Every structure is written in C-alpha cells, then in structure tokens.
Coordinates of N, CA and C in Angstrom, one line a residue:
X358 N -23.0 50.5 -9.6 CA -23.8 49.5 -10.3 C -23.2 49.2 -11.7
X359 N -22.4 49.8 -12.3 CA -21.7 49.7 -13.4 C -20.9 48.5 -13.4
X360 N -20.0 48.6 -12.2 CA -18.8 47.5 -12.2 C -20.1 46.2 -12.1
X361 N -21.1 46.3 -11.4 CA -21.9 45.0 -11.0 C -22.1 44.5 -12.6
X362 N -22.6 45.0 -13.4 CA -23.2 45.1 -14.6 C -22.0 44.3 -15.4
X363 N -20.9 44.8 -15.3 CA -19.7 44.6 -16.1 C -19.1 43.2 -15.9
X364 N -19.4 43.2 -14.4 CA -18.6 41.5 -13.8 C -19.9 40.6 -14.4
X365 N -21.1 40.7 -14.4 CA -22.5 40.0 -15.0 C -22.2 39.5 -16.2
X366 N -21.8 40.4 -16.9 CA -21.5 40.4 -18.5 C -19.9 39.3 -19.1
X367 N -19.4 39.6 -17.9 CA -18.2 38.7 -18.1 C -18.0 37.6 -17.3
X368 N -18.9 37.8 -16.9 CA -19.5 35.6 -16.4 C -19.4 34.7 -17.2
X369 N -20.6 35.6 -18.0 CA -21.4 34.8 -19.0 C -20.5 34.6 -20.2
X370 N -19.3 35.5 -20.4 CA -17.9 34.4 -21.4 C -17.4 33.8 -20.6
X371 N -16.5 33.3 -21.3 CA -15.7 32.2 -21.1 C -14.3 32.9 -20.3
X372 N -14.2 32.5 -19.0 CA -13.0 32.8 -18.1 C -11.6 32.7 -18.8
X373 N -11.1 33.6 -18.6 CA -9.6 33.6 -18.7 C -8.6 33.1 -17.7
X374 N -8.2 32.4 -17.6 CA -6.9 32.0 -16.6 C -5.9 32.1 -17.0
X375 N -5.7 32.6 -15.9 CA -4.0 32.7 -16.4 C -3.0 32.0 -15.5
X376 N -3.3 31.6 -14.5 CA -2.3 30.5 -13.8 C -3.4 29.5 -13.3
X377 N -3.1 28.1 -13.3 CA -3.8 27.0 -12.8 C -2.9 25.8 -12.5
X378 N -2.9 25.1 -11.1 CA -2.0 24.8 -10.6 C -2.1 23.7 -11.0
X379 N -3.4 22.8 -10.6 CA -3.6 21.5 -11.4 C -4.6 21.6 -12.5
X380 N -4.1 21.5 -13.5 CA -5.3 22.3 -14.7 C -6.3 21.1 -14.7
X381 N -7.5 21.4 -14.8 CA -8.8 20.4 -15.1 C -9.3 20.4 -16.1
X382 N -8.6 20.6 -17.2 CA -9.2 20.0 -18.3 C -8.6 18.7 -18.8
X383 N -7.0 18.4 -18.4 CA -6.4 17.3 -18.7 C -6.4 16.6 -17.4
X384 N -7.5 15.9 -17.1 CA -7.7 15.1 -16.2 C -7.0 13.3 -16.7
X385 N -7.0 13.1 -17.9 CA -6.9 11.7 -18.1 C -5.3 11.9 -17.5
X386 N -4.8 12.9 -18.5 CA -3.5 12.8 -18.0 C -2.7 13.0 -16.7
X387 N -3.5 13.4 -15.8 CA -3.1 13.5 -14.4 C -3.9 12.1 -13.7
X388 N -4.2 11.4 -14.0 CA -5.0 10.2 -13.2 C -3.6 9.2 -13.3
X389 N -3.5 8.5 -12.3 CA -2.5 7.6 -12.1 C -2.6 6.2 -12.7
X390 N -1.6 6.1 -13.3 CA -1.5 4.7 -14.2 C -1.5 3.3 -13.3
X391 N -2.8 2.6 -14.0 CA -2.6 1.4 -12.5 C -2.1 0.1 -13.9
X392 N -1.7 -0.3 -13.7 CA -0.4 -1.9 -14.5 C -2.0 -2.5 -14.2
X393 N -2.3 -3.8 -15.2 CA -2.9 -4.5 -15.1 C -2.4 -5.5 -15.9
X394 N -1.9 -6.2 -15.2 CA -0.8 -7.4 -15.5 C -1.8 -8.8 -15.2
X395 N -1.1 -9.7 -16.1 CA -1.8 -10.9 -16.0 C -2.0 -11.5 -14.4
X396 N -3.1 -12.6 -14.3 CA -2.7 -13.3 -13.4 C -1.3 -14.1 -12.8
X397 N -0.9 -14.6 -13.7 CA 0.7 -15.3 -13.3 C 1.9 -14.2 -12.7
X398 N 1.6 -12.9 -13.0 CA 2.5 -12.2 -12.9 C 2.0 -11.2 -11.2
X399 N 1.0 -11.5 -10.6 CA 0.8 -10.6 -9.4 C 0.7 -12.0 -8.4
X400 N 1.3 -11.4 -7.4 CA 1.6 -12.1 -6.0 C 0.8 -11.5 -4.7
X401 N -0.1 -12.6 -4.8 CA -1.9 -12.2 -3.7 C -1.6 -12.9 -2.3
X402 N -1.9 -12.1 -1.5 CA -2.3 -12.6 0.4 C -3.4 -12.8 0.5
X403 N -3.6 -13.5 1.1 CA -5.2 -14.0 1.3 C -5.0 -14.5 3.3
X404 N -5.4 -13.0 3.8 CA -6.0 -13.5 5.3 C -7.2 -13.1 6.0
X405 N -7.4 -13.9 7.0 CA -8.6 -13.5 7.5 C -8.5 -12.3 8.8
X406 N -9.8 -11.2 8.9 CA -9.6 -10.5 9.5 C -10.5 -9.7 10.5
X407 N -10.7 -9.5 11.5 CA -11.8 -9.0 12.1 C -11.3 -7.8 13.0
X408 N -10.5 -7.1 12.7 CA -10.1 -5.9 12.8 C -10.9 -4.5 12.5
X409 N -11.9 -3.9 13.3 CA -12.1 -2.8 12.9 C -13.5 -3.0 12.0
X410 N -14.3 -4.3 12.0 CA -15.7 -5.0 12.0 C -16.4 -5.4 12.7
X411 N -16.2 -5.0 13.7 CA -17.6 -5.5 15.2 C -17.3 -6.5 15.2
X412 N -16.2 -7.5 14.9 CA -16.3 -9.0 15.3 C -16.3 -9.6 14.7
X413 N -17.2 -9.4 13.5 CA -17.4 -9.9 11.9 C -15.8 -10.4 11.4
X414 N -15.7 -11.7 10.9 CA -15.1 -12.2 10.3 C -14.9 -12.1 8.3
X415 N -13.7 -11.5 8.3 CA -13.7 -11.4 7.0 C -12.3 -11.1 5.5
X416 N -12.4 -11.9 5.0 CA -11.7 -12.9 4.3 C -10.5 -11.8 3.3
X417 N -9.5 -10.8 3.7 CA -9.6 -9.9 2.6 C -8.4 -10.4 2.0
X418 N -8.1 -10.0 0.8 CA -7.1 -10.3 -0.3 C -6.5 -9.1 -1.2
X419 N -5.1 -9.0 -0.7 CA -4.1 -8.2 -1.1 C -3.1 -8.1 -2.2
X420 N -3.0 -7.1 -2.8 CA -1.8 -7.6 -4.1 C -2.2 -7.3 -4.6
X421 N -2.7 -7.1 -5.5 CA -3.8 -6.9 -6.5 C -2.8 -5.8 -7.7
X422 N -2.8 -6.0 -9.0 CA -2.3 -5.0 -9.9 C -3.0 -4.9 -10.8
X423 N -4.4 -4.3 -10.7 CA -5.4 -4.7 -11.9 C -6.1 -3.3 -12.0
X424 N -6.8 -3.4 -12.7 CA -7.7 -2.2 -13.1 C -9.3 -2.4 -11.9
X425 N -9.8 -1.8 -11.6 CA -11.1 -1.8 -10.9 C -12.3 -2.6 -11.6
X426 N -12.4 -2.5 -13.2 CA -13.2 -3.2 -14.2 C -12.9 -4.7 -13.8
X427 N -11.5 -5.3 -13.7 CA -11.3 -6.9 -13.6 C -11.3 -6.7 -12.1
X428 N -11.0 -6.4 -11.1 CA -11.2 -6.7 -9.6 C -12.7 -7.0 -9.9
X429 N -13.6 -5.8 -10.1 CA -15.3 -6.3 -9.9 C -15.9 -7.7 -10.7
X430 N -15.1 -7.8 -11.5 CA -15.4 -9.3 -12.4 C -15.1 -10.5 -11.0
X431 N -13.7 -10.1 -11.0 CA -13.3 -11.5 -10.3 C -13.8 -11.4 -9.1
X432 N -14.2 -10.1 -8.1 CA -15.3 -10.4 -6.8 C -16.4 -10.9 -7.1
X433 N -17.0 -11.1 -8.1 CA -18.6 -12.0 -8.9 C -18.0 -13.2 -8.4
X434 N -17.0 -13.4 -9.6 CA -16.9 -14.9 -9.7 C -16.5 -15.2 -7.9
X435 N -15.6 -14.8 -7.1 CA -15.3 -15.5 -5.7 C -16.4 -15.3 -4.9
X436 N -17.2 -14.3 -4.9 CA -18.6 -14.5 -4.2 C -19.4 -16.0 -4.3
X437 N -19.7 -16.0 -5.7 CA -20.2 -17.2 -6.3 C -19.8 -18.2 -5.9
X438 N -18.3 -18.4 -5.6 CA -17.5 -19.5 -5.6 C -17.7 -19.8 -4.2
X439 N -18.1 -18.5 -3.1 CA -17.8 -18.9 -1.4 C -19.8 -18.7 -0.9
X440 N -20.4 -18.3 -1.8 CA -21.5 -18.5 -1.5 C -22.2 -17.2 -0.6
X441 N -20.8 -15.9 -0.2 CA -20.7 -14.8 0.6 C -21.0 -13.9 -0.4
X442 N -21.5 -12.6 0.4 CA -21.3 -11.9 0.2 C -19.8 -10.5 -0.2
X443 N -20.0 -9.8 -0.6 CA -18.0 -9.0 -0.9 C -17.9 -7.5 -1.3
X444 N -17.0 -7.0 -1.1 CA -16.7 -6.0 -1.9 C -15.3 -5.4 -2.4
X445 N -14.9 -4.5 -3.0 CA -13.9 -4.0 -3.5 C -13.3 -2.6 -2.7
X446 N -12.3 -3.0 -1.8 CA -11.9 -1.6 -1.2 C -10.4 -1.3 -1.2
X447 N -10.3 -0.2 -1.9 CA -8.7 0.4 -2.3 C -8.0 -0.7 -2.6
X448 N -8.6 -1.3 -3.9 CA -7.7 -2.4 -4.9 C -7.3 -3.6 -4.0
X449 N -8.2 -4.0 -3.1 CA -8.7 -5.4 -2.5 C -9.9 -5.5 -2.5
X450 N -9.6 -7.1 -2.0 CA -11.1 -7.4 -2.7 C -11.6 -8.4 -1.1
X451 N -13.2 -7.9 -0.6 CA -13.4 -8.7 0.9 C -14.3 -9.4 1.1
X452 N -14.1 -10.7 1.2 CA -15.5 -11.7 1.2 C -15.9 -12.1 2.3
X453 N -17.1 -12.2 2.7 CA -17.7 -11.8 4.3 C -17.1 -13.6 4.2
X454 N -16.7 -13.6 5.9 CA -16.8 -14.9 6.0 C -15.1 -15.5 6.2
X455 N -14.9 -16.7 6.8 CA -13.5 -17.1 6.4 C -13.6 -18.2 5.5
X456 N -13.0 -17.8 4.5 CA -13.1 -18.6 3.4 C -11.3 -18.4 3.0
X457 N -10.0 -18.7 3.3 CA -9.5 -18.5 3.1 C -8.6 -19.9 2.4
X458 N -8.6 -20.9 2.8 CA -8.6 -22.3 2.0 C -9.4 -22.4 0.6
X459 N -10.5 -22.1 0.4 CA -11.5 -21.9 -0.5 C -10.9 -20.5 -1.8
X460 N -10.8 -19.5 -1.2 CA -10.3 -18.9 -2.2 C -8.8 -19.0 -2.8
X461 N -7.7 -19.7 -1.9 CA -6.5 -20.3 -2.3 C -7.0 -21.3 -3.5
X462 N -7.6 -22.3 -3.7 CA -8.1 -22.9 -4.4 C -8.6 -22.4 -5.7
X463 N -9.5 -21.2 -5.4 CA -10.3 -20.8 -6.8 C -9.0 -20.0 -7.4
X464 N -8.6 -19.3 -6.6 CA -7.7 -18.0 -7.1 C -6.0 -18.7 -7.8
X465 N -5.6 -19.8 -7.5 CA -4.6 -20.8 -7.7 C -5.2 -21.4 -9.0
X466 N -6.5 -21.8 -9.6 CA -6.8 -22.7 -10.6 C -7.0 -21.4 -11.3
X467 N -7.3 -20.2 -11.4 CA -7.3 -18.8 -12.3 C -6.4 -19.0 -12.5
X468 N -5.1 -18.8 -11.8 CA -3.7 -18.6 -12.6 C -3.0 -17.4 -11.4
X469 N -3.5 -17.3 -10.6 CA -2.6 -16.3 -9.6 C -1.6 -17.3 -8.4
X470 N -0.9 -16.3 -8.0 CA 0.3 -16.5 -7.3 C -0.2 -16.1 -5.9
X471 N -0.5 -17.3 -5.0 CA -1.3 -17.3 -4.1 C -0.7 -17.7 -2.5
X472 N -0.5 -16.6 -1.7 CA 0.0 -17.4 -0.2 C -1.1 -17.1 0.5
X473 N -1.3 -18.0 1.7 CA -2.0 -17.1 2.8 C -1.4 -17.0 4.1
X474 N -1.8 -15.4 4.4 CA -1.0 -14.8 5.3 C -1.4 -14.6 6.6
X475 N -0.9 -14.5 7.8 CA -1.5 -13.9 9.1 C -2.0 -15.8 9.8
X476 N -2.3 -15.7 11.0 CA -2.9 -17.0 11.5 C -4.1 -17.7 11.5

C-alpha cells in the first residue's frame, strides 16, 4: 500500500519526462506552414464532379495556397455568387451544383488564375 500511496503523491506533481518523441508543448512549431499567396499568384481548376456523391452533382475547386480563414471567406462570397449551397474540404472549396462557367467568372474578376478542368 506504500508504493500505491507514493505513485498518488507523485501524480499530483508535475511529470518528469525524460524522452518525448513529438514534444507537445511546442505545437505551433510542429504545425505545417501553409503559403498564403495572393490571388494572381495561385493556379485554380475548377471541375464538376459526381464521383463518390450518390449522383449529386458538384462543382469542386482545386489549387488553392491559402490559409483556411480566407478559403471560408471566399466560399461565402461563391455560395452567394451561385445561389448553392458549399463547403471547405482538405484546402478545396465544393459548391453543390454545376456551376462551373459561373465560378470561372466570379473567381477570374477576384484576381485568380482560373482553368476548368475534366469534361
């Protein structure tokens, strides 16, 4: 009952480590640096896709060098702009719907470098 008592007591400080493989206290420093470069400088696809959505047609757009803060701005504004619904998935951005003429348009008068891809 002694050792129990002992390990109890040394809970309640503060652990010692002595080897830590990925340390967690410096988390900023281990998160991966994403570039968030102007519009004029990133080169965007824009195709439609119904791949792996029950059928559902849907508009997604690739390329992207931005931070997650400006992707969620600029899926506001292209929702708005297509009247659809959207979301943000692994640094693309998916607007329900084929709208792929339409967002060439909005995404070209921002200032991006705009092809569309696939048939």
């Amino acid at each position: 009952m002694s050792t129990e008592k002992r390990k109890s007591s040394n809970s309640n400080k503060q652990e010692k480590v002595v080897y830590r493989e990925f340390g967690g206290d410096n988390s900023a420093a281990t998160e991966r640096a994403v570039p968030d470069l102007p519009p004029s400088q990133q080169n965007l696809r824009v195709q439609s896709s119904r791949a792996g959505r029950k059928g559902k047609t849907v508009t997604v757009i690739t390329g992207f060098q931005a931070k997650p803060e400006t992707l969620t701005a600029l899926l506001k504004q292209l929702k708005s702009q297509c009247g659809a619904g959207g979301t943000v998935k692994e640094n693309e951005i998916e607007i329900q719907g084929d709208h792929k003429q339409k967002l060439l348009q909005v995404l070209t008068q921002i200032g991006y470098k705009v092809k569309i891809s696939g048939g």
